[in-house]
XYZ file of C-alpha atoms in Angstrom:
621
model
C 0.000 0.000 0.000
C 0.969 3.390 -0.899
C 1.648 5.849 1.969
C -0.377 9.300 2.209
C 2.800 10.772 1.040
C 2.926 9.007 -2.071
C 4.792 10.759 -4.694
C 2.855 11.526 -7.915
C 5.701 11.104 -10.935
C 4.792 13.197 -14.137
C 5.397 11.411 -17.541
C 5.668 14.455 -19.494
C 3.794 13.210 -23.235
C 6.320 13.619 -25.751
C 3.946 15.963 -28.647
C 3.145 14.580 -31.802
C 3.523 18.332 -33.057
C 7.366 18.839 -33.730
C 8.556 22.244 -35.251
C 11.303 22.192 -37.947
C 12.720 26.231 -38.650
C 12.674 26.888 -42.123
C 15.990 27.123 -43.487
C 17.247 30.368 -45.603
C 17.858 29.748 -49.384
C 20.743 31.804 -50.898
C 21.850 30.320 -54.152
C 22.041 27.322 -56.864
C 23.877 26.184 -59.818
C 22.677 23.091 -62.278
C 25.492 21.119 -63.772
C 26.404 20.852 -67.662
C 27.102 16.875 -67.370
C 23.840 15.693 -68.711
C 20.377 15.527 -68.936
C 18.096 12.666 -67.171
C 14.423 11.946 -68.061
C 11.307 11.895 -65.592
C 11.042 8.332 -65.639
C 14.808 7.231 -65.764
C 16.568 4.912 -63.731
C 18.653 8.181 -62.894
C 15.546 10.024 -61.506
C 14.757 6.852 -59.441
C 17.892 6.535 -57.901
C 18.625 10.434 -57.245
C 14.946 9.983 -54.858
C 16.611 7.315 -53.066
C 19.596 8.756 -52.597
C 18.396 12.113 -51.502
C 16.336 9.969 -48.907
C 19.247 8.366 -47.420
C 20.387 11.260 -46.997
C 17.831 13.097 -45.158
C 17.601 9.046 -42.913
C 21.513 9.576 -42.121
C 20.834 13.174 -40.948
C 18.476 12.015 -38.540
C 20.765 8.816 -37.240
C 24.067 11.161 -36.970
C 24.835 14.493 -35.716
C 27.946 14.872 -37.215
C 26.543 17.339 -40.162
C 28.457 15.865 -43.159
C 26.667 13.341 -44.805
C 26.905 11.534 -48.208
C 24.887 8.659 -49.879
C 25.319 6.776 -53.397
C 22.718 4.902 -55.242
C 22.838 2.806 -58.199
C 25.428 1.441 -60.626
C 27.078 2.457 -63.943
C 25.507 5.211 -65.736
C 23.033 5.354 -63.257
C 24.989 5.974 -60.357
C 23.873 8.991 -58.011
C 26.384 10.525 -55.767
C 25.218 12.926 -53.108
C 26.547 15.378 -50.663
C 25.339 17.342 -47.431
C 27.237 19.299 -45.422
C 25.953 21.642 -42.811
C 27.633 24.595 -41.254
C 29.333 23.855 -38.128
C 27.553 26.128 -35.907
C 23.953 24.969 -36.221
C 21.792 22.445 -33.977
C 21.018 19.045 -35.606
C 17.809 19.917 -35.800
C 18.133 23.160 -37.727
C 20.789 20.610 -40.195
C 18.405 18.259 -41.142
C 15.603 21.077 -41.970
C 17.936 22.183 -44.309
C 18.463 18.476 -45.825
C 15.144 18.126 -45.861
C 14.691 21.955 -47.675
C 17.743 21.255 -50.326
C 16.537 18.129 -51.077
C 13.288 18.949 -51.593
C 13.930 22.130 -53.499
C 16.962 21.309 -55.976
C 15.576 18.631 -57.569
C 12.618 20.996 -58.271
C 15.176 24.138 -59.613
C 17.289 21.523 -61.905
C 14.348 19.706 -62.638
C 16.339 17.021 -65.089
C 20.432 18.080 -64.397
C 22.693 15.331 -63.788
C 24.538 17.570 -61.639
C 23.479 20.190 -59.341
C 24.204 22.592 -56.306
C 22.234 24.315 -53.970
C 23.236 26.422 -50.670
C 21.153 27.565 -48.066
C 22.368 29.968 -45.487
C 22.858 26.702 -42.495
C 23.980 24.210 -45.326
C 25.171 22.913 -48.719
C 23.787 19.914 -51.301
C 25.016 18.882 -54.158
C 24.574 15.501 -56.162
C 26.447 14.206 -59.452
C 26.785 11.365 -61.446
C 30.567 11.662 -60.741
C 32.450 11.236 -57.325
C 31.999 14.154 -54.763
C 33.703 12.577 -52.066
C 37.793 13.753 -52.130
C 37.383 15.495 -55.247
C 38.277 19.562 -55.232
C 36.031 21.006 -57.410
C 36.051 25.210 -57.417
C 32.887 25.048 -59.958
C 30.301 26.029 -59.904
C 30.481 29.340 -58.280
C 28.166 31.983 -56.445
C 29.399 35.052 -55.301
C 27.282 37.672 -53.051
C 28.793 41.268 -51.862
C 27.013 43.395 -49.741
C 26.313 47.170 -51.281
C 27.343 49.109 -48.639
C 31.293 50.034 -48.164
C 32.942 50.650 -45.323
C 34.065 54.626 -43.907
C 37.739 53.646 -44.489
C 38.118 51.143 -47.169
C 41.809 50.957 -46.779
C 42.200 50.041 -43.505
C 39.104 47.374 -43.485
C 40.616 45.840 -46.407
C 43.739 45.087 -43.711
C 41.614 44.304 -41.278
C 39.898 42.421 -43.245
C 42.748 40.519 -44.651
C 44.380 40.170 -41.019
C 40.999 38.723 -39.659
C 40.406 35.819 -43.147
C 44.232 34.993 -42.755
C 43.633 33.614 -39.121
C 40.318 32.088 -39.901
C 41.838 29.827 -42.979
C 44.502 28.955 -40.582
C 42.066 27.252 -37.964
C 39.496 25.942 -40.837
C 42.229 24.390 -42.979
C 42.645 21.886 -39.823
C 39.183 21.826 -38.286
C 37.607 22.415 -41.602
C 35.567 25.007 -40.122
C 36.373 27.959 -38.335
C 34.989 31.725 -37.085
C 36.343 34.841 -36.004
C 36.373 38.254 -35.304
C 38.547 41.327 -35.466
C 38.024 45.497 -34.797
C 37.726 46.770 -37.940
C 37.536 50.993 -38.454
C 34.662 52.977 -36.592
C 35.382 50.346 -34.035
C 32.869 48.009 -35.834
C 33.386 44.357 -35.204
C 34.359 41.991 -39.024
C 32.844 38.789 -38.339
C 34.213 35.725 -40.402
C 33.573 32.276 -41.226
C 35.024 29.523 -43.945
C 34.500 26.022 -44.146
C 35.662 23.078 -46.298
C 33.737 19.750 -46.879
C 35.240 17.359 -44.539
C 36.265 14.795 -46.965
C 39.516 17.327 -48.371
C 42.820 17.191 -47.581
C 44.767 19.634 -45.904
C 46.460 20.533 -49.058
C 42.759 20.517 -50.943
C 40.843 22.540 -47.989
C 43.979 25.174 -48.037
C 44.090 25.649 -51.827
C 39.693 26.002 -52.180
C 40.298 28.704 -49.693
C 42.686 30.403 -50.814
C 40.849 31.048 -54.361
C 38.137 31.907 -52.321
C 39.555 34.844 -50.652
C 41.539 35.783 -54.175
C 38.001 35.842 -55.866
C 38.602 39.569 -56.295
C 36.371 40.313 -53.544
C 36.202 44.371 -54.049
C 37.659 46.755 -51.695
C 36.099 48.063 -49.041
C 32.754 46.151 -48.966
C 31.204 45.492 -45.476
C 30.523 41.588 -46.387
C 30.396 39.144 -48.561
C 29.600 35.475 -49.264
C 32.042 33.169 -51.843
C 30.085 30.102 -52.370
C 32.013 26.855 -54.235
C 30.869 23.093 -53.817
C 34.051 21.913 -51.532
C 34.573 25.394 -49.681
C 32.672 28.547 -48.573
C 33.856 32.307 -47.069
C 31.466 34.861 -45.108
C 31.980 37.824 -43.195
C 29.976 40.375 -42.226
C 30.213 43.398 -39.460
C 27.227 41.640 -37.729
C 27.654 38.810 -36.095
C 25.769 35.995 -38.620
C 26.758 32.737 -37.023
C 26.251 30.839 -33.371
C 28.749 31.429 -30.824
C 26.934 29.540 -28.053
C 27.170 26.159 -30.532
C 31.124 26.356 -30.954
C 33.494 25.085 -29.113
C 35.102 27.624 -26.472
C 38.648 27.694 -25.011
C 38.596 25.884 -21.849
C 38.468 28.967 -19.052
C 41.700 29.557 -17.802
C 42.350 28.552 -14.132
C 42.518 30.989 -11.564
C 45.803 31.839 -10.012
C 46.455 32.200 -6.336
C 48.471 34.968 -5.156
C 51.613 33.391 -3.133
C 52.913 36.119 -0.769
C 52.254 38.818 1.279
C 49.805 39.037 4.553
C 46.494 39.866 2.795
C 47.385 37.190 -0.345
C 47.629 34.225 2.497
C 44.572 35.630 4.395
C 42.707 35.651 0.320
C 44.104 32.267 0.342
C 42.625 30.811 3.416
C 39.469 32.073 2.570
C 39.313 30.739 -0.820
C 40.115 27.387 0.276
C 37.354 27.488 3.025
C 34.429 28.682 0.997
C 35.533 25.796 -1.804
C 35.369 22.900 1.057
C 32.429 24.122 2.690
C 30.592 24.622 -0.550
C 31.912 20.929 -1.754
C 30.360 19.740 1.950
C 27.010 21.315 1.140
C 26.713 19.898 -2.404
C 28.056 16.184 -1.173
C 25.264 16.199 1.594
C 22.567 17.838 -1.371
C 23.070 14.613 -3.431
C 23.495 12.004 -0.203
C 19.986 13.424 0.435
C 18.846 12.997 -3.308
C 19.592 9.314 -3.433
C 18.266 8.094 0.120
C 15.471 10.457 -1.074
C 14.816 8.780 -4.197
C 15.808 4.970 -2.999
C 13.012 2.871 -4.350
C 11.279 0.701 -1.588
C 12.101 -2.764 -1.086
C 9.243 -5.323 -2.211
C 8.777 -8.607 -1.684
C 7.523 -9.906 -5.019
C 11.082 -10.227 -6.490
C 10.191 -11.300 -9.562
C 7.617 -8.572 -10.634
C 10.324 -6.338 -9.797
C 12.448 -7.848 -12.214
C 10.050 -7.333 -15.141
C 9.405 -4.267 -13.978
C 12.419 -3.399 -14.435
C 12.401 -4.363 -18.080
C 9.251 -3.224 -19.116
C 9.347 0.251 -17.327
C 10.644 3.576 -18.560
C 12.281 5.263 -15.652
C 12.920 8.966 -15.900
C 15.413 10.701 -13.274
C 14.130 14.131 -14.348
C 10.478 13.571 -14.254
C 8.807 16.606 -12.459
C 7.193 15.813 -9.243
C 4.402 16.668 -7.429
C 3.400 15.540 -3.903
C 0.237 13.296 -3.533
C -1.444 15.932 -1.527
C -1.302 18.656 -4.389
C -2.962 15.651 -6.982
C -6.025 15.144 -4.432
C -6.521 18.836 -4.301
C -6.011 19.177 -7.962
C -8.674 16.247 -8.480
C -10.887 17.382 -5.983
C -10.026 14.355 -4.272
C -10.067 12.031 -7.311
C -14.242 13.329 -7.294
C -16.318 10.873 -9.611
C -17.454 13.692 -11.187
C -13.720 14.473 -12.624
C -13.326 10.615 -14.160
C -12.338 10.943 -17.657
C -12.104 7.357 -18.320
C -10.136 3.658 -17.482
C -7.994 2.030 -18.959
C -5.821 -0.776 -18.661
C -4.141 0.193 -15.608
C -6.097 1.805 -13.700
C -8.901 5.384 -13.928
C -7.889 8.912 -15.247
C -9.243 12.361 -13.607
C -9.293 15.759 -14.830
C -7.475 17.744 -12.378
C -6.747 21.655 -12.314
C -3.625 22.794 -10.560
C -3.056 25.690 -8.804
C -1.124 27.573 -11.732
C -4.763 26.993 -13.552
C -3.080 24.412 -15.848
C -5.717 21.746 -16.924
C -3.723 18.214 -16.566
C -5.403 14.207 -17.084
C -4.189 12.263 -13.930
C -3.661 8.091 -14.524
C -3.977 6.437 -10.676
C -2.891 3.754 -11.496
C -4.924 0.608 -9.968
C -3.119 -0.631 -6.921
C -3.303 -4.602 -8.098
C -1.898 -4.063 -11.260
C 1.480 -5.097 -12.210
C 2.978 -1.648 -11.815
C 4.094 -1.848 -8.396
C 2.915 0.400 -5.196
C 0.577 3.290 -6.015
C 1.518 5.604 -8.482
C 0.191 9.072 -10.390
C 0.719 9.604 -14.458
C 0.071 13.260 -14.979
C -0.290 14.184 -18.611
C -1.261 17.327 -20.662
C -5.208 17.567 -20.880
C -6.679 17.675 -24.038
C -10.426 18.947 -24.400
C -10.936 16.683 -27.471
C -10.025 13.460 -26.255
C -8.169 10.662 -28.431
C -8.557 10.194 -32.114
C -10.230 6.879 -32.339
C -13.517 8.734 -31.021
C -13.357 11.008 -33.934
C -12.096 8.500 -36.853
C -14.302 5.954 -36.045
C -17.413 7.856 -35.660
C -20.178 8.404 -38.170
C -21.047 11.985 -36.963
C -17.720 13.347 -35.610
C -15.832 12.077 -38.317
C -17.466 14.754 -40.732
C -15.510 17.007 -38.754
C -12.614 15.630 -40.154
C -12.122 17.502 -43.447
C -8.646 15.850 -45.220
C -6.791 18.572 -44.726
C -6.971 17.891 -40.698
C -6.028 14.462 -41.605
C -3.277 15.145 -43.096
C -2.285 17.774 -40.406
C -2.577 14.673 -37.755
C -0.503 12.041 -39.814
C 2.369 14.767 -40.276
C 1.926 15.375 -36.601
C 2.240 11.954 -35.243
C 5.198 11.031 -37.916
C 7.147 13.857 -36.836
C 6.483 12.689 -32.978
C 7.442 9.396 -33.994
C 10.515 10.595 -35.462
C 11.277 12.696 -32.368
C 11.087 9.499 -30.124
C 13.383 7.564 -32.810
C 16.140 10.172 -33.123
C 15.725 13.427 -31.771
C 15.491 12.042 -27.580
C 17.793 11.792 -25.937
C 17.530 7.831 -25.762
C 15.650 6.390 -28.130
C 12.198 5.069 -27.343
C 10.090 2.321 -28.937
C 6.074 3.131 -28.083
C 5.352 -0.099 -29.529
C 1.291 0.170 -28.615
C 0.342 3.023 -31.630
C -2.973 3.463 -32.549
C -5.546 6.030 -32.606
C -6.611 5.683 -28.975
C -2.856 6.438 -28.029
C -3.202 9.749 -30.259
C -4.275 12.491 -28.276
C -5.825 15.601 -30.079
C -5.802 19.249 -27.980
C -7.986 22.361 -28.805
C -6.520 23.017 -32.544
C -7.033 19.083 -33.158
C -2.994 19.413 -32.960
C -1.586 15.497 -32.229
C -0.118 14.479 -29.495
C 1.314 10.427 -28.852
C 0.294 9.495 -25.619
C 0.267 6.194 -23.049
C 3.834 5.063 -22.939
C 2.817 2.194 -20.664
C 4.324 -0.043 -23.017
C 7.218 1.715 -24.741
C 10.950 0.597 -24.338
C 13.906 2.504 -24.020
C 16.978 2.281 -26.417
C 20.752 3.244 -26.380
C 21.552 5.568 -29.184
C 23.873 2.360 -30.350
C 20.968 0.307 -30.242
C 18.951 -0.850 -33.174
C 16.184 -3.603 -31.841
C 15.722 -5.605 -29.207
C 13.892 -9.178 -27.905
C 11.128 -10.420 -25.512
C 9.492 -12.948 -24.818
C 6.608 -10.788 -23.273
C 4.403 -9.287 -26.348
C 2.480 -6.914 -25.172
C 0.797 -4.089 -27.794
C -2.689 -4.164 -29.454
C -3.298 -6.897 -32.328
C -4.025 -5.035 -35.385
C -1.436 -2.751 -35.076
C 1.491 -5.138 -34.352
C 4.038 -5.977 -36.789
C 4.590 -9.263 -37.827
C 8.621 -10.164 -36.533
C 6.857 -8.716 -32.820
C 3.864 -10.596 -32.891
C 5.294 -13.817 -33.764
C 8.999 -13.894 -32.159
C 8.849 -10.814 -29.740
C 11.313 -8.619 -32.316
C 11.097 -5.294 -32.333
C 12.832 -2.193 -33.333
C 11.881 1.430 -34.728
C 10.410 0.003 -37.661
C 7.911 -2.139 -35.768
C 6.218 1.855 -34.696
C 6.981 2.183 -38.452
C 3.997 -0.679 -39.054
C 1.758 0.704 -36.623
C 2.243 4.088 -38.398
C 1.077 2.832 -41.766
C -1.852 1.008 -39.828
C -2.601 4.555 -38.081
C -2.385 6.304 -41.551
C -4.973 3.816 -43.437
C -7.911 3.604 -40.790
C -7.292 8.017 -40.989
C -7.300 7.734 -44.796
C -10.227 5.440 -44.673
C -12.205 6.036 -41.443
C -12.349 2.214 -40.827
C -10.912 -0.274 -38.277
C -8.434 -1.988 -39.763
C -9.685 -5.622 -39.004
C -13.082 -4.646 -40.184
C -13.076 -3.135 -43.517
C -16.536 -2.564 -45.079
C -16.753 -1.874 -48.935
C -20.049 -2.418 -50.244
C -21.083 -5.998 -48.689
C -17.710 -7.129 -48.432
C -15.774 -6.861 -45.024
C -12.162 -7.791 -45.331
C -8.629 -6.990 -43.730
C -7.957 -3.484 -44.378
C -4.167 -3.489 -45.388
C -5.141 -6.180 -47.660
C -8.403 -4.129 -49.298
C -5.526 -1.266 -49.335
C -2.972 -3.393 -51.122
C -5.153 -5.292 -53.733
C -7.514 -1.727 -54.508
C -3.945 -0.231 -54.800
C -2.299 -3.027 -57.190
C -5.781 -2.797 -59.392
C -5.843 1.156 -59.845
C -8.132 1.635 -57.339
C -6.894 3.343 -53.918
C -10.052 5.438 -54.014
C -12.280 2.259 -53.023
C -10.195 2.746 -49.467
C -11.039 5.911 -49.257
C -13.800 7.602 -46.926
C -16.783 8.497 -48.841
C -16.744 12.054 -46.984
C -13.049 12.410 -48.266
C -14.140 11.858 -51.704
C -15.986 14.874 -52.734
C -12.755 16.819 -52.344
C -11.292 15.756 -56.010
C -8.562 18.332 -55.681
C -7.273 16.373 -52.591
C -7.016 12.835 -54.224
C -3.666 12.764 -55.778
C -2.321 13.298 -51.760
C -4.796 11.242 -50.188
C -3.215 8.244 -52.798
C 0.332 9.251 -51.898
C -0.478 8.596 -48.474
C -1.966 4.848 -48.810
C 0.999 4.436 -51.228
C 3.643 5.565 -48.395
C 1.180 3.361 -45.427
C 1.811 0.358 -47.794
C 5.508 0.872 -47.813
C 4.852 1.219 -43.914
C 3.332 -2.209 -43.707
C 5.533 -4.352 -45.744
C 6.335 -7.817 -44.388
C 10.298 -7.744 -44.579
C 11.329 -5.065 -41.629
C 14.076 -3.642 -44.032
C 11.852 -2.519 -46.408
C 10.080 -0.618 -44.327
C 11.423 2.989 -44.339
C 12.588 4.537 -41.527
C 10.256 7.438 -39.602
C 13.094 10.299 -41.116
C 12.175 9.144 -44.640
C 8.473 8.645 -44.078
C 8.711 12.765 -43.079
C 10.569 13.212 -45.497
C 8.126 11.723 -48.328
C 4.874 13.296 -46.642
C 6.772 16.701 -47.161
C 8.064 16.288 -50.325
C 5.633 15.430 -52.908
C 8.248 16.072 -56.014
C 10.422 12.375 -54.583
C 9.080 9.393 -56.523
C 7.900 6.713 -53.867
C 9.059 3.129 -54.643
C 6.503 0.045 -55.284
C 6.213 -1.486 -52.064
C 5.936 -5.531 -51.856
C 2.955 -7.346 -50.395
C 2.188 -6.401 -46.510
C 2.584 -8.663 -43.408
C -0.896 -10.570 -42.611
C -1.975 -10.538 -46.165
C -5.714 -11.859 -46.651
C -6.097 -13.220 -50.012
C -10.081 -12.980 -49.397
C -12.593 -12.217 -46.983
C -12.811 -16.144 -45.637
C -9.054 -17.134 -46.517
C -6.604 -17.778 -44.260
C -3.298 -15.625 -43.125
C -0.349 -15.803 -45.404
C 1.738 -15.765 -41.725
C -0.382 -16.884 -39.048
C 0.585 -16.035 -35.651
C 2.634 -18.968 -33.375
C 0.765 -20.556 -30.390
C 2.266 -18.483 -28.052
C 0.467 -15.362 -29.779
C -2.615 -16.840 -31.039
C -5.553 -14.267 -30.876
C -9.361 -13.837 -31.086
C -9.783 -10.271 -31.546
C -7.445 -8.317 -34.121
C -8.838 -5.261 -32.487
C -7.832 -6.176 -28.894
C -4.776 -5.352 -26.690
C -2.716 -7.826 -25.833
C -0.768 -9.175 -22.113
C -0.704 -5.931 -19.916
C -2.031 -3.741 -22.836
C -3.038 0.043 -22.168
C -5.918 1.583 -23.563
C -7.301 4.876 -21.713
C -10.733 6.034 -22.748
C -10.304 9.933 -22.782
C -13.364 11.682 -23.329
C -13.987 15.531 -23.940
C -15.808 17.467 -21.307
């Protein structure tokens, strides 16, 4: 039994609503190497490339990446590299802009360059890795010159001279030097990593000899291996580079008041170190988990738990208050493991609080606080005759971007990676502007950024929604939420369960009415008759059963990866590959599973959770 004093642990939900910044386009150049067709082997390899591009972006933070696709002729080389001052996340906006963008300004170039103001892409049919090339190139120079022309110019020459020094070892570099009127010159070059010391120093060094003219406040040189900036305002991050360690202070070591300094000093830095020791002495007793006697719940508790060290806390007597006491009147719902309340904290924040049921396999009483959201979960929109009418396409397609991109923030962007491994339209949680948000990680594992998938033999998740390598041997990885994603997008796209699909008199398996309609020429038999009417909307509604069946293929590595699947949604120009036959494939309403599930999984209900499954009923008040 829980004491009065329980502690009430708050799972902060991890949105379904992820902004990217829009990255700032400054110049391109197509290539004179050749022409490809629409629908080459070329064009099709140049897609894939640029989306294995935009997938290493979002599996590395290192902001130089490259990818090559295809053979021969039809080889496609491509080339990212970011400047070294921006966050990952700002990087792979601007993969995800360039990509998009230059294949739509060379529209059929073999060859092509673009730069944006936080990064460079360029793709070839030649090499681009170790290969100086000072072609194409851009050139910008600001308007204005400076007072004294003569003496920026040395400045100015002074200040470039000691930036090339750092960058032609680090490959990137900044700096800054007083220029006349006592403004500041601000500077900045680069080289791709991949040159040599001898390559990086000599694409420089034409840079700065570009006949840059005298006396201009700034200017941009702009090549595919190298790039020069300065400006007299500061234009790049300071807080993302790497600073000088500080240096250490030094102790005086004579005279009367210098020992007395002294003493001090060294007082103040033992007492403080007592006072911090005994701070985190407290911390841990504080924190200890209690002892219980079911050892080996505790064990799988241990597996199956995601435990957070910087979860916000709140003391039990703040959640009664809050709840009014856990009132009946303030039930939103139960679920698997145990009743949610609205509650209303003192700030005036809104928040949904889980108590979790006391027999369940959780352990000793415990609070889930989440965000509240008035319009409860999306299965009691989706699913519904009348509400779903609310649900023009153009919200539907704001909620599967929304959930993808929260998806993709669990994969790669936190700061361990986290399988939910239960997604499906009950765990997606909709707020006031019908914004998504993935909820109930009651389920969800935790990864090492060096991990890729990972085993058990307890299957837990909702049938349905569960790829095939989990369901049957306990396997899963990112791409198993990758299944349950193209599930999730073809009961949105269609407004029908997916083990109950109704079309006409005919109820079958949904991803197989999805496949077969799609192999035939017919997608628009899966979509929902209120969709329908909006002809202009088709073409996107189609993409998006095309990319769900890519989602839901049988062999795991043909799934793509959450950073691709954004990356499709987004980019409507990329050519989507043909996607083989999904897992679970019903050749007809009374035929039999190509894979049927093992003993150990066997199921009645395609629709029902599974082992310890979590479904919360959230309901709008």
């Amino acid at each position: 039994m829980a004491s009065p004093a329980a502690t009430a642990t708050v799972i902060i939900l991890l949105l379904g609503t992820i902004s990217f910044s829009q990255s700032r386009f400054v110049n391109y150049a197509c290539g004179t190497s050749g022409n490809y067709t629409i629908n080459s082997i070329y064009k099709t390899n140049l897609n894939g490339a640029l989306v294995k591009l935009y997938s290493a972006a979002n599996t590395s933070k290192s902001g130089f990446y490259n990818a090559s696709v295809g053979k021969d002729s039809g080889t496609v080389n491509v080339l990212v590299l970011c400047r070294g001052d921006v966050q990952p996340d700002i990087c792979r906006s601007c993969v995800k802009d360039s990509a998009n963008n230059l294949t739509k300004l060379c529209p059929n170039q073999k060859e092509a360059v673009v730069w944006y103001d936080e990064c460079m892409l360029r793709y070839s049919n030649n090499s681009v890795l170790k290969n100086l090339v000072h072609e194409p190139i851009r050139e910008l120079f600001s308007v204005k010159n400076a007072t004294d022309t003569l003496q920026f110019s040395k400045d100015l020459g002074v200040l470039l001279a000691n930036v090339r020094k750092k960058a032609i070892e680090l490959k990137f570099a900044t700096g800054n030097r007083t220029g006349p009127d006592h403004k500041t010159i601000y500077g900045l070059m680069q080289c791709t990593p991949d040159l040599s010391v001898d390559d990086c120093h000599d694409c420089l060094d034409k840079a700065i000899d570009n006949d840059i003219p005298p006396g201009k406040i700034g200017a941009e040189i702009m090549k595919p291996s190298c790039r020069l900036r300065f400006e007299i305002a500061r234009f790049y991050n300071e807080t993302t580079l790497v600073a000088a360690p500080s240096p250490r202070p030094q102790l005086p070591s004579h005279g009367k008041d210098d020992i007395i300094m002294r003493t001090v000093f060294i007082i103040v830095v033992v007492f403080v170190g007592l006072v911090i020791l005994l701070l985190i002495l407290v911390c841990v007793f504080k924190k200890k988990p209690k002892q219980r006697t079911d050892t080996s719940t505790l064990q799988n508790d241990n597996v199956e738990d995601i435990r957070s060290s910087e979860s916000l806390q709140y003391d039990f007597d703040t959640i009664e208050v809050a709840t009014k006491y856990f009132t009946p009147s303030n039930k939103l719902g139960k679920g698997g493991f145990g009743v949610v309340y609205k509650g209303t904290l003192k700030s005036g924040q809104e928040v949904a609080v889980k108590r979790l049921s006391r027999g369940s396999d959780q352990g000793t009483e415990r609070l889930l606080i989440y965000e509240f959201v008035p319009n409860g979960s999306l299965d009691h929109f989706i699913f519904d005759s009348t509400r779903r009418s609310f649900l023009d396409w153009e919200k539907r397609y704001k909620i599967i971007g929304g959930v993808a991109r929260g998806l993709l923030y669990l994969h790669e962007d936190s700061r361990l990676r986290i399988i939910h491994r239960d997604l499906k339209p009950s765990n997606v949680l909709l707020d006031a502007e019908m914004n998504p948000k993935i909820s109930d990680f009651g389920m969800a594992r935790l990864f090492g950024m060096d991990e890729t998938q990972g085993n058990t033999s307890r299957v837990v998740g909702t049938y349905g929604y569960m790829a095939p390598e989990y369901a049957m041997y306990g396997e899963f990885s990112v791409r198993s939420d990758v299944f349950s994603f193209g599930v999730l997008i073809l009961e949105i796209v269609s407004g029908q369960r997916n083990n109950c699909f109704r079309n006409g008199q005919n109820v079958q398996d949904l991803t197989s009415a999805a496949w077969k309609n799609w192999q035939q020429g017919d997608a628009s038999n899966v979509i929902d008759a209120i969709l329908k009417n909006s002809s202009e909307s088709t073409p996107e509604i189609t993409r998006c059963i095309h990319i769900a069946l890519l989602c839901v293929q049988e062999n795991v590595e043909e799934r793509p990866t959450m950073a691709s699947v954004v990356l499709l949604l987004n980019s409507p120009s990329l050519t989507l590959e043909i996607p083989s036959q999904p897992a679970f494939f019903m050749r007809s309403s009374g035929g039999s599973r190509v894979n049927d599930i093992s003993n150990k999984t066997k199921y009645n209900s395609m629709d029902s959770s599974m082992d310890l499954a979590s479904i919360t009923e959230l309901y709008p008040r």
